PDB file of C-alpha atoms in Angstrom:
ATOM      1  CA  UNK P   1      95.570  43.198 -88.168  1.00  0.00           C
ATOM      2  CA  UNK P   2      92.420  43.405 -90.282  1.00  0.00           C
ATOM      3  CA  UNK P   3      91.642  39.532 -90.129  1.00  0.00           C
ATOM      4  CA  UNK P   4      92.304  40.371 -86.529  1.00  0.00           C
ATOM      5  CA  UNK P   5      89.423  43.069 -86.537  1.00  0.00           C
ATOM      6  CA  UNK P   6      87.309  41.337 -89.246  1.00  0.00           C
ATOM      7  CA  UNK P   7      87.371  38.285 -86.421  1.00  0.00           C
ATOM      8  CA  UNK P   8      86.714  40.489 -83.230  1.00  0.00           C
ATOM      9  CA  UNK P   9      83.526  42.162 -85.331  1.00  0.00           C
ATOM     10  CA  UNK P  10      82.147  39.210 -85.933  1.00  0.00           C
ATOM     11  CA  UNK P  11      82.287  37.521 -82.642  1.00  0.00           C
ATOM     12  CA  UNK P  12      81.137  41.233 -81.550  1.00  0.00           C
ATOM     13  CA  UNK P  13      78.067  40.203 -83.461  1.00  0.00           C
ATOM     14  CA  UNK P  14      77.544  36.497 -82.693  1.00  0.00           C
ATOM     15  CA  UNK P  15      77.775  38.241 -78.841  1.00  0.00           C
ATOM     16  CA  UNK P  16      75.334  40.506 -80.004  1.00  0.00           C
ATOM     17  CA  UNK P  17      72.911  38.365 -81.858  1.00  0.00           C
ATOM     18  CA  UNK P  18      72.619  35.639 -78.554  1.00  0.00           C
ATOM     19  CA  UNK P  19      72.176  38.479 -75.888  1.00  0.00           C
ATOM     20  CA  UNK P  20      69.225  39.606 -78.167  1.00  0.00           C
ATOM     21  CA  UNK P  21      67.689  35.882 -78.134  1.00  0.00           C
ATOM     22  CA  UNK P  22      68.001  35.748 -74.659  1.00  0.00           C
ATOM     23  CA  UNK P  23      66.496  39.274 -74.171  1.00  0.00           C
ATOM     24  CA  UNK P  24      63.317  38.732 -76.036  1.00  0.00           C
ATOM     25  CA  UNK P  25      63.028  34.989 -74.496  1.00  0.00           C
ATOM     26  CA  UNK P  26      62.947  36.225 -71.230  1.00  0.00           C
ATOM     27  CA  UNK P  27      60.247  38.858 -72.396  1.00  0.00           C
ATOM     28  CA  UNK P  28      58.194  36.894 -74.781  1.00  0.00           C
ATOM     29  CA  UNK P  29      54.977  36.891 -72.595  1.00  0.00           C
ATOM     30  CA  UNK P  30      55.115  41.009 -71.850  1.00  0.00           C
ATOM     31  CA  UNK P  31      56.062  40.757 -76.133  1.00  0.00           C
ATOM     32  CA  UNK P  32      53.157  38.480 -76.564  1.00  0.00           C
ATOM     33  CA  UNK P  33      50.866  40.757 -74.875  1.00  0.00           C
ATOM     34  CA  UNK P  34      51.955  43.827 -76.351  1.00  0.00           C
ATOM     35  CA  UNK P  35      51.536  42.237 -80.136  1.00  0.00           C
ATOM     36  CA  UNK P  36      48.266  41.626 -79.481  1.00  0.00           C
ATOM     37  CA  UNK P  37      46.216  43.760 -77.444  1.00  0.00           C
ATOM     38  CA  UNK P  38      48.681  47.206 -77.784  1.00  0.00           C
ATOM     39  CA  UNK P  39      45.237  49.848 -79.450  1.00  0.00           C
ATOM     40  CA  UNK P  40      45.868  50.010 -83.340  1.00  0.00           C
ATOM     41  CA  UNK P  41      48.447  47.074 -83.778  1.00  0.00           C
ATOM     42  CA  UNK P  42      45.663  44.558 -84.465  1.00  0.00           C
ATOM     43  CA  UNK P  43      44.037  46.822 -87.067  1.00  0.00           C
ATOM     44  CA  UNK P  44      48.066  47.142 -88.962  1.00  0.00           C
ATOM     45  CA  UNK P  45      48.487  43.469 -88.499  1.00  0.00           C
ATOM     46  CA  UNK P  46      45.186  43.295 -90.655  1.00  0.00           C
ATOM     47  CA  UNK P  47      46.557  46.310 -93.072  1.00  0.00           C
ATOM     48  CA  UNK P  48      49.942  44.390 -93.803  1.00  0.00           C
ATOM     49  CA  UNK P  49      48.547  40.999 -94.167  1.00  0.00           C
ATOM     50  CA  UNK P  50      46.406  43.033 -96.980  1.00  0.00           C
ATOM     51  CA  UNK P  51      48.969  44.565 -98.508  1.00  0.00           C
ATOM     52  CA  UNK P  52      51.180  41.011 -99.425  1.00  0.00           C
ATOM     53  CA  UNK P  53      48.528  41.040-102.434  1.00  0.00           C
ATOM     54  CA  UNK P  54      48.147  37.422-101.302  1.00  0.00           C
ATOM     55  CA  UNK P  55      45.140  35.447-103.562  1.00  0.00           C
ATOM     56  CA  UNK P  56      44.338  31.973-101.682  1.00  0.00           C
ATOM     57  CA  UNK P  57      46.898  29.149-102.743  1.00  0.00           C
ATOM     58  CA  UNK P  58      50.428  31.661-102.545  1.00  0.00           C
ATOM     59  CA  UNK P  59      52.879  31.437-100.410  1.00  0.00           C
ATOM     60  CA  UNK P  60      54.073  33.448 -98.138  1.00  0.00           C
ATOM     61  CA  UNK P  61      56.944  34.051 -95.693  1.00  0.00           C
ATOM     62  CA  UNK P  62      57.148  36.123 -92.179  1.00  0.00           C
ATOM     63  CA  UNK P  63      60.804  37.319 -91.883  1.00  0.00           C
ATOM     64  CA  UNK P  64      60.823  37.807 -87.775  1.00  0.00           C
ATOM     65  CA  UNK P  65      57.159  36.180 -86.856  1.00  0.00           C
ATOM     66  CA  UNK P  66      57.390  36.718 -83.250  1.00  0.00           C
ATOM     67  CA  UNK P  67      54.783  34.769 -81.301  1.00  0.00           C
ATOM     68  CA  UNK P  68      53.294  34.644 -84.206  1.00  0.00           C
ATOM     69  CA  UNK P  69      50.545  37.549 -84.078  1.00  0.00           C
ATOM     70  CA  UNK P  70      50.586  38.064 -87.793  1.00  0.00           C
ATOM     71  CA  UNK P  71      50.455  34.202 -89.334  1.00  0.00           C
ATOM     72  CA  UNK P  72      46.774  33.769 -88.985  1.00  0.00           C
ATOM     73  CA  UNK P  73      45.841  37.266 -90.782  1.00  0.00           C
ATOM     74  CA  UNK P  74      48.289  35.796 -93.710  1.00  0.00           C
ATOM     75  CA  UNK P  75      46.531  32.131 -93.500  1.00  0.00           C
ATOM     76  CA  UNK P  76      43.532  34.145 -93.984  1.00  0.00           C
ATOM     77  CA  UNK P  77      44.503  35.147 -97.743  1.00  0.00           C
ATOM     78  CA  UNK P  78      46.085  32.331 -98.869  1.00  0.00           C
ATOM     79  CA  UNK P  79      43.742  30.015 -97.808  1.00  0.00           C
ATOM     80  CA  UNK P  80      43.864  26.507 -96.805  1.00  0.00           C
ATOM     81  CA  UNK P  81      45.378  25.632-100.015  1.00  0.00           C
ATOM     82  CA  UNK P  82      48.413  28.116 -99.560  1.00  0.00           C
ATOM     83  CA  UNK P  83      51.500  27.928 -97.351  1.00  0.00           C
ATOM     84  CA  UNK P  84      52.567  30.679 -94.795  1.00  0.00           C
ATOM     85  CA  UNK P  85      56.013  30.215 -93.154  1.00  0.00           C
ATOM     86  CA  UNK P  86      57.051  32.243 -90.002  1.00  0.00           C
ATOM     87  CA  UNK P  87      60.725  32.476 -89.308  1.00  0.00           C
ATOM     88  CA  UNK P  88      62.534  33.994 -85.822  1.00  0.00           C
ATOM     89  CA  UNK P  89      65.201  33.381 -84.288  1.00  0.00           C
ATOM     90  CA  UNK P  90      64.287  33.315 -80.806  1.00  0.00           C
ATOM     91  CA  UNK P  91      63.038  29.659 -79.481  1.00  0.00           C
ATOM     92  CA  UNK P  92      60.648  31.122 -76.665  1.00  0.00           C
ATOM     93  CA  UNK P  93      58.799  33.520 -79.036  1.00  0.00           C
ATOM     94  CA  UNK P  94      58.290  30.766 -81.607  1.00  0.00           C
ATOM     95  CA  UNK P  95      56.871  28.178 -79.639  1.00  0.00           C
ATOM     96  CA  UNK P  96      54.296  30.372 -78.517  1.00  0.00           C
ATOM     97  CA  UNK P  97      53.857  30.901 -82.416  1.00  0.00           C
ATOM     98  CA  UNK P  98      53.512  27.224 -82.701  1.00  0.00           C
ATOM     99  CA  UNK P  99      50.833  26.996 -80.025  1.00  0.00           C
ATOM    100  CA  UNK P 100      49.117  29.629 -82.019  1.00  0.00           C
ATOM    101  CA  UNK P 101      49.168  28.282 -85.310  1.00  0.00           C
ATOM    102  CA  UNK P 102      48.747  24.527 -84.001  1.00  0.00           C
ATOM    103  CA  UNK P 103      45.106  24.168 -86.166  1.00  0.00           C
ATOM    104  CA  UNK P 104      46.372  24.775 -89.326  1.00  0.00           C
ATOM    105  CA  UNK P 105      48.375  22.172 -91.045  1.00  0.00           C
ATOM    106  CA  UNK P 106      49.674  24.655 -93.824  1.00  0.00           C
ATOM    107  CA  UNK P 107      51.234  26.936 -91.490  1.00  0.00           C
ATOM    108  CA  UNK P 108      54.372  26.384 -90.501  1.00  0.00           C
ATOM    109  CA  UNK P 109      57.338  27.926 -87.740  1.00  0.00           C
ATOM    110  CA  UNK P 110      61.063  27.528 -88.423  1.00  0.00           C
ATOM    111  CA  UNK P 111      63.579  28.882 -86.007  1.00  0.00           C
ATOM    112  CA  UNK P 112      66.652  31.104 -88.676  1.00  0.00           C
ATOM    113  CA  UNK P 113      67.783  34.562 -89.027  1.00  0.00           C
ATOM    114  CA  UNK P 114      65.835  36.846 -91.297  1.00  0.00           C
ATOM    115  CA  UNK P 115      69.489  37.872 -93.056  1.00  0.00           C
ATOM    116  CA  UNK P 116      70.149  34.394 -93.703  1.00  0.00           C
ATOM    117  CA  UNK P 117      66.715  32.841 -94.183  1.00  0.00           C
ATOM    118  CA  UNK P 118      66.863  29.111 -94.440  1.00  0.00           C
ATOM    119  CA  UNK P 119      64.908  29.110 -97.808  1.00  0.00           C
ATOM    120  CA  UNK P 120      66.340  27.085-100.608  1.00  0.00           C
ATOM    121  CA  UNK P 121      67.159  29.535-103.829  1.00  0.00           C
ATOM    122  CA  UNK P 122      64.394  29.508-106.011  1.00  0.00           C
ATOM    123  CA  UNK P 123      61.645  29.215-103.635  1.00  0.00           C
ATOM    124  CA  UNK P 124      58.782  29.833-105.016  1.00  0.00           C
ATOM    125  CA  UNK P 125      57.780  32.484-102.813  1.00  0.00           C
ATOM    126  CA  UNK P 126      54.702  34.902-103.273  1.00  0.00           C
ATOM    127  CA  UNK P 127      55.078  37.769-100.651  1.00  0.00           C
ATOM    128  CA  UNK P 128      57.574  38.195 -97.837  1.00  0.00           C
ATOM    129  CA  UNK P 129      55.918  40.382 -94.504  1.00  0.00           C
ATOM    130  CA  UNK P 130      58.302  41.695 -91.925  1.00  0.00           C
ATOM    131  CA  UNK P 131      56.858  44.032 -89.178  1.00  0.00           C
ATOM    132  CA  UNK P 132      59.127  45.865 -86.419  1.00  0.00           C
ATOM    133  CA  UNK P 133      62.169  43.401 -87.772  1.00  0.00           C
ATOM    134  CA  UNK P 134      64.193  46.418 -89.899  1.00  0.00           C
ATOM    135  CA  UNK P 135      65.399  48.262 -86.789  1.00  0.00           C
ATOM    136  CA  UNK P 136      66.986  45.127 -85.448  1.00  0.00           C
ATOM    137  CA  UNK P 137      69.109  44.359 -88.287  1.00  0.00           C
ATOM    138  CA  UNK P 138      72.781  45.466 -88.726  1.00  0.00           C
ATOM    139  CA  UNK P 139      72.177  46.277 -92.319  1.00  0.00           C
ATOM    140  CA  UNK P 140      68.565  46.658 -93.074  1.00  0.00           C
ATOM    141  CA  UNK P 141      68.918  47.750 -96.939  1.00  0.00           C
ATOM    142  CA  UNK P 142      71.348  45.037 -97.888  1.00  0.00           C
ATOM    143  CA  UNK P 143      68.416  42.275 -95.748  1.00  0.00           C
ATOM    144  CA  UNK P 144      65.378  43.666 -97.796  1.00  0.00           C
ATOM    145  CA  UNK P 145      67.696  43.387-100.934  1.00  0.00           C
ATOM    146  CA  UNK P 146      67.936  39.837-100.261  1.00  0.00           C
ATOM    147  CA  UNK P 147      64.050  39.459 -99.548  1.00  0.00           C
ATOM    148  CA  UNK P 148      63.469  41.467-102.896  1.00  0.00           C
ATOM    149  CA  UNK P 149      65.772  39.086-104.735  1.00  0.00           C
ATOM    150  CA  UNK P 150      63.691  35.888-102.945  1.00  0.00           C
ATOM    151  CA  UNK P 151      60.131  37.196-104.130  1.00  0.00           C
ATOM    152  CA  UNK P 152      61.202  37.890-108.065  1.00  0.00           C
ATOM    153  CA  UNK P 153      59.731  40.194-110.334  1.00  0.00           C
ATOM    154  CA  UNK P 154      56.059  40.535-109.665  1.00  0.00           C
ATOM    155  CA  UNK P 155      55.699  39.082-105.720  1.00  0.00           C
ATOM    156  CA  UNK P 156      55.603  41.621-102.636  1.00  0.00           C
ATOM    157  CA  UNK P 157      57.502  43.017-100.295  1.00  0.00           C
ATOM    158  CA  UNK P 158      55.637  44.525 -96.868  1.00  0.00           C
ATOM    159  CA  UNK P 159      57.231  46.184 -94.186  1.00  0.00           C
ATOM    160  CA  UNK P 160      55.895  47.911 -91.316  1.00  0.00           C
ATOM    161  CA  UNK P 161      58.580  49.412 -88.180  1.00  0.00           C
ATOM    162  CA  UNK P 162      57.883  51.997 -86.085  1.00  0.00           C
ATOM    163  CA  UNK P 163      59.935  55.403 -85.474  1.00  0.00           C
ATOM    164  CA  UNK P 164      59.476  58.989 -84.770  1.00  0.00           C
ATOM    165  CA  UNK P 165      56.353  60.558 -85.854  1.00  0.00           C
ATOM    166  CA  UNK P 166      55.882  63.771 -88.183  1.00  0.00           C
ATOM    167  CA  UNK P 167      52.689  64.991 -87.206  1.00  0.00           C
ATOM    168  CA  UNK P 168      51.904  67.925 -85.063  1.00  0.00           C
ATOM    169  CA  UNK P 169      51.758  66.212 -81.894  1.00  0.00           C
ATOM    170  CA  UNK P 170      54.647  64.559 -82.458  1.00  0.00           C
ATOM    171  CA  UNK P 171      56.822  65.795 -79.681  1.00  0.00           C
ATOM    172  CA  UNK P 172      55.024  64.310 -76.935  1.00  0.00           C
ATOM    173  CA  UNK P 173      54.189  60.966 -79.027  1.00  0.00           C
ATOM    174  CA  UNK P 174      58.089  60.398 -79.781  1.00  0.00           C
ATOM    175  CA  UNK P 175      58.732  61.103 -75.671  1.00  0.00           C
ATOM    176  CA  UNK P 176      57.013  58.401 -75.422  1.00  0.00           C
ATOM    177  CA  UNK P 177      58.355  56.086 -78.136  1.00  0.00           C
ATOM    178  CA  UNK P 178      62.072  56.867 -76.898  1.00  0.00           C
ATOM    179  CA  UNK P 179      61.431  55.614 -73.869  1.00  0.00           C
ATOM    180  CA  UNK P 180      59.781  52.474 -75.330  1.00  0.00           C
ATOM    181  CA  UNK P 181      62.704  51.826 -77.893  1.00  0.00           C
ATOM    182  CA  UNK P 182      64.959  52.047 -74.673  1.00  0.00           C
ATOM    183  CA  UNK P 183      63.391  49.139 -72.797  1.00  0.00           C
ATOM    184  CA  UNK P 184      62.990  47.339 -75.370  1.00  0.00           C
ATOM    185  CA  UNK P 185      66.276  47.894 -76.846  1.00  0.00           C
ATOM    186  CA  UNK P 186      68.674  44.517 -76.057  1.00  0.00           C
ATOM    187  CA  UNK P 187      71.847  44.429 -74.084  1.00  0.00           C
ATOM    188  CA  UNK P 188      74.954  44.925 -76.414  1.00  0.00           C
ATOM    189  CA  UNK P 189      78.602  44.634 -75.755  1.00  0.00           C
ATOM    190  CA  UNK P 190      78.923  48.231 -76.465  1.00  0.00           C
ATOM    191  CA  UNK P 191      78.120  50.793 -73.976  1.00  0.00           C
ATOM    192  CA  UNK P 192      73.826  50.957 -74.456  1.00  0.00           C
ATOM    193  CA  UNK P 193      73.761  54.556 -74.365  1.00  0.00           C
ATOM    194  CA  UNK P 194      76.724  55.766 -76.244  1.00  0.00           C
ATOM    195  CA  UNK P 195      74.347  57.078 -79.290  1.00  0.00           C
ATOM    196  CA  UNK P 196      70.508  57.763 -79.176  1.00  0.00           C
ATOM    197  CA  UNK P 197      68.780  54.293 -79.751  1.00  0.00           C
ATOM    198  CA  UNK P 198      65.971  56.051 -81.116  1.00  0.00           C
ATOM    199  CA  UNK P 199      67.996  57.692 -83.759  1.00  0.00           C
ATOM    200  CA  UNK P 200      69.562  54.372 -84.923  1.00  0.00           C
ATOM    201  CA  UNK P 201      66.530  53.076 -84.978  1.00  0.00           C
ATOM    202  CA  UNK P 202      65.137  55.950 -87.483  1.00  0.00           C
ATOM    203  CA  UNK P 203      68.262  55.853 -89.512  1.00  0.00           C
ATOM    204  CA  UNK P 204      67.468  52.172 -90.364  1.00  0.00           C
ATOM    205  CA  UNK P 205      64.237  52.274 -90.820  1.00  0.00           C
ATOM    206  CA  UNK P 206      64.308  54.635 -94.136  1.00  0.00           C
ATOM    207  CA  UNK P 207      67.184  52.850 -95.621  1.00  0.00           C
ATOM    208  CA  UNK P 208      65.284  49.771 -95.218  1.00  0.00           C
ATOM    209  CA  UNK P 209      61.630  51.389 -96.593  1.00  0.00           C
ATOM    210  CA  UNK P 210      63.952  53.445 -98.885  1.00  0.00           C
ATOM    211  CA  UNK P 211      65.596  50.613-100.393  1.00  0.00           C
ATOM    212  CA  UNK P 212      61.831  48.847-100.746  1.00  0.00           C
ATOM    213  CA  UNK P 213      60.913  51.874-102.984  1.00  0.00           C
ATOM    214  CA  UNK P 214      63.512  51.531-105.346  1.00  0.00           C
ATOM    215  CA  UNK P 215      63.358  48.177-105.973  1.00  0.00           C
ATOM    216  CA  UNK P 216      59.486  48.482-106.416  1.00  0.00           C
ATOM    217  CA  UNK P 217      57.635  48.904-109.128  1.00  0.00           C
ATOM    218  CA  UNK P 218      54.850  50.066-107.404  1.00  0.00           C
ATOM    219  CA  UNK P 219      54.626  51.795-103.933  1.00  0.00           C
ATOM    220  CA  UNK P 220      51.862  52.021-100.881  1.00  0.00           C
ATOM    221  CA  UNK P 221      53.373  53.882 -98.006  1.00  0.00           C
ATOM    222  CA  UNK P 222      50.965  54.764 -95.164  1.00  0.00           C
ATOM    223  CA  UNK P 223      51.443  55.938 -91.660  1.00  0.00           C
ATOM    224  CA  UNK P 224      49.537  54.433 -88.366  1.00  0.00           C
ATOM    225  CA  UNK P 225      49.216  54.526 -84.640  1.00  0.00           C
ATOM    226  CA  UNK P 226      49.715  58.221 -84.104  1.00  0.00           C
ATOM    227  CA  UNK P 227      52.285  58.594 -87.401  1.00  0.00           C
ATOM    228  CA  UNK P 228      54.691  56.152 -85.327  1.00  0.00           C
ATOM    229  CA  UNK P 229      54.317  52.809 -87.634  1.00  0.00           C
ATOM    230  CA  UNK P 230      55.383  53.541 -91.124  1.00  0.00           C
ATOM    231  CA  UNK P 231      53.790  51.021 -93.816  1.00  0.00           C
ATOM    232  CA  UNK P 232      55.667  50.630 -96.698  1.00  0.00           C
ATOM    233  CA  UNK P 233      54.166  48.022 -99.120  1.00  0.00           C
ATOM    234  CA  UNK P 234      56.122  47.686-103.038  1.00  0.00           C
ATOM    235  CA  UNK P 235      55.526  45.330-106.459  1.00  0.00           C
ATOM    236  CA  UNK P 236      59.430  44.496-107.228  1.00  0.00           C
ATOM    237  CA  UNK P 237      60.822  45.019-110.760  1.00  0.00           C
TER     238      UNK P 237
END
C-alpha cells in the first residue's frame, strides 16, 4: 500500500509539473510583458543581479530564468569573460529567453528543473539568482539547500518572491496580490481552491528565505514594490 501511494504521489506530481509547463507556455507573452514593463520589477531585476556579488569573469546560474528578463542584468557583472546560465523548464518561455540573449555568446539557456538542475557536481559556480521560482516548488527549503550546496562556501545565494505585505497599507495591496496569485496560479489535479493559494504561497516563501539565512554567513534582506517582493540575498558558510 505505501509503494502504492509513494507511486500515485509521484505521478500526482509529474501531472502537476506538465499542467504547469503548459500553463505558463500558453501565457508566456502576457508573462513576458509583465517581467518587463510591471513599475518597480525592472529596478529589483537590477537590485538582485547586484546582490550575486558577481566581479566580471564568475559564473553564474538563473534557477527559473523565464523569458529571460534577468540574464542581461547578470551578463552585465560578469562581463564578457564570465558565463551566465538560465535554466526553466518551460520550452515557450525559454525560447523567448534565447531570442533575448541571442548577442552574447557567453550566455547560455538550458531547458531542466530548478530541483534537479542539470549541473554536473562540482561546478564551479559563483552565484545562483532565482526570482518568483520559491513559491512554485513543492519543497522550497530542501531546493535552496541544494543551490547552497552547488555555490560552496563563499559564492551567493539571491532570492527574490513575492507575498503578502507588512506595511500599513497592506490590506488593500495584498487584495490585490491574492487575486494576482490566483490567475496566475496553474491548474492542479487537486481541487484549485481547497486552501488559500496565497497562504501556500507565503508559507513557502519564508521557509525558502528562512532556510537562505541559516545557511548564510552573511544576510541582506530588503523589501520592494509596496513590501510585496521580499529580497533575501546570503554569503553561505
Amino acid at each position: 500500500m505505501a509503494g502504492l501511494r509513494s507511486r500515485l504521489r509521484t505521478l500526482r506530481e509529474e501531472t502537476d509539473a506538465e499542467s504547469a509547463r503548459e500553463f505558463y507556455g500558453r501565457w508566456a507573452d502576457l508573462y513576458d510583458l509583465v517581467a518587463r514593463r510591471t513599475p518597480g520589477i525592472p529596478k529589483l531585476r537590477r537590485r538582485g543581479a547586484a546582490a550575486c556579488r558577481l566581479e566580471p569573469g564568475d559564473t553564474v546560474v538563473e534557477m527559473g530564468c523565464g523569458t529571460g528578463a534577468n540574464l542581461t542584468y547578470l551578463r552585465e557583472r560578469v562581463g564578457p569573460e564570465g558565463t551566465v546560465v538560465g535554466i526553466d523548464f518551460t520550452g515557450p518561455v525559454l525560447e523567448r529567453a534565447r531570442e533575448l540573449t541571442a548577442e552574447y555568446d557567453n550566455v547560455h539557456v538550458v531547458r531542466g528543473d530548478a530541483t534537479q538542475p542539470p549541473l554536473a557536481a562540482g561546478s564551479d559556480v559563483d552565484a545562483i539568482l532565482a526570482t518568483f521560482v520559491v513559491g512554485m516548488l513543492a519543497d522550497p527549503a530542501g531546493a535552496v539547500d541544494d543551490w547552497c550546496d552547488l555555490v560552496g562556501p563563499g559564492g551567493h545565494v539571491v532570492l527574490a518572491n513575492a507575498a503578502s505585505s507588512r506595511e500599513w497599507y497592506a490590506p488593500a495591496v495584498n487584495a490585490v496580490f491574492r487575486a494576482i496569485v490566483v490567475l496566475s496560479t496553474p491548474p492542479t489535479t487537486k481541487l484549485r481552491y481547497e486552501d488559500d493559494p496565497h497562504r501556500r504561497l507565503d508559507e513557502k516563501i519564508r521557509a525558502g528565505h528562512a532556510r537562505l539565512r541559516e545557511r548564510s554567513t552573511a544576510v541582506a534582506d530588503e523589501r520592494h514594490v509596496f513590501g510585496v517582493v521580499r529580497l533575501t540575498g546570503g554569503k553561505l558558510e
